[in-house]
Amino acid sequence: MSLYWRIFLLNAAVLVTAVLLLFGPVTVSTPVLFGEAVVLLAGLAAMLIANAALLRIGLAPLGRLTRAMSAVDLLRPGGRARVEGPAEVAELTTSFNAMLGRLEAERAGSSARALSAQEAERRRIAQELHDEVGQTLTAVLLQLKHAADRAPAPLREELRQVQETTRTSLDEIRRIARRLRPGVLEELGLHSAVRALTAEFTSGSLTVRHVIGPQVPPLDEAAELVVYRVAQEALTNAARHAGASEVEVHLSARPGGAVRLLVRDDGRGIGSAAEGAGIQGMRERALLIGADLTLGSGPQGGTDVRLDVPAPTTAAIATTEGTS
């Protein structure tokens, strides 16, 4: 029975009952007696209560569908509303689930293209920093050395200081280029890239340790890049925002050929703060390969960032679409 007829028949039943009562034991005098007024008001209250209860029962599936719509998050795909209720509500729920599936697919495709373009732009900028700015600073260093060797003693010390400043700038340019384009990942693989990443973030105030488990299965190029970028973003958050002093980066094998990345810090934790662009970027990258990203509190405080990558045979290699 359609929702229209269900509501119509429910209201009709209440009104017919009221009319039959007026023809039966309930009568009204002129003027209305107190007892009759009490009976009429009690009947009206009973009809309103019955009507409200019946409507609540009939429209309950719509309320559940509304709550399901409000809880939708495209960065956490897979959730669907339960198909139930009258034909119209069931059809509406089915259409909503289908629309949600299309939105998730379109978002995954657009995110893949955007992240692929971002990686290409990062490679271009890193190449220009290395080839153009890096070579220019190297030439400046050689010229400064040549000038310092020929300069008189009072000027030589100043030229040495300028030379040191230029060398520091050159090292910073190279460090930025490495972050933009992880050459060690392309040349030596994920394990070496994780080790290099932990060494890069280790400083006087922050200690970063890596723990790479035995027999971690190899991943495809897209999955390795996602794991690297998630670890990089998690370490950046721990160093800049969490106030952490120690961070551990775990890379381990999971049953069925899956791989888990765990970045655990001893900082202040995420608490109830809203997720920023960095965390949303990690979630979008995880979606590209069908991985599951979880953020939460660590066993002793701080923050745990866990990325579970499925086995390479079932991973969704979405980033290849943007580069083909």
Tab-separated table of C-alpha atoms in Angstrom, residues 3 59 61-66 69 81-100 102:
chain	number	residue	atom	x	y	z
A	3	LEU	CA	2.158	6.030	1.728
A	59	LEU	CA	6.535	8.203	8.701
A	61	PRO	CA	11.137	5.219	7.711
A	62	LEU	CA	11.369	8.782	6.378
A	63	GLY	CA	12.882	9.923	9.663
A	64	ARG	CA	15.498	7.166	9.501
A	65	LEU	CA	16.294	8.108	5.899
A	66	THR	CA	16.704	11.762	6.929
A	69	MET	CA	21.309	11.563	4.776
A	81	ALA	CA	20.525	3.740	4.298
A	82	ARG	CA	18.471	0.633	5.053
A	83	VAL	CA	15.724	0.019	2.489
A	84	GLU	CA	12.437	-0.388	4.361
A	85	GLY	CA	8.969	1.046	4.788
A	86	PRO	CA	6.204	1.690	2.226
A	87	ALA	CA	6.859	1.459	-1.497
A	88	GLU	CA	7.507	5.174	-1.955
A	89	VAL	CA	9.927	5.355	0.976
A	90	ALA	CA	11.743	2.185	-0.159
A	91	GLU	CA	12.037	3.567	-3.677
A	92	LEU	CA	13.303	6.902	-2.336
A	93	THR	CA	15.885	5.116	-0.164
A	94	THR	CA	17.056	3.009	-3.105
A	95	SER	CA	17.428	6.113	-5.267
A	96	PHE	CA	19.355	7.880	-2.500
A	97	ASN	CA	21.744	4.921	-2.121
A	98	ALA	CA	22.310	4.854	-5.888
A	99	MET	CA	22.953	8.605	-5.947
A	100	LEU	CA	25.387	8.246	-3.046
A	102	ARG	CA	27.565	7.801	-8.011
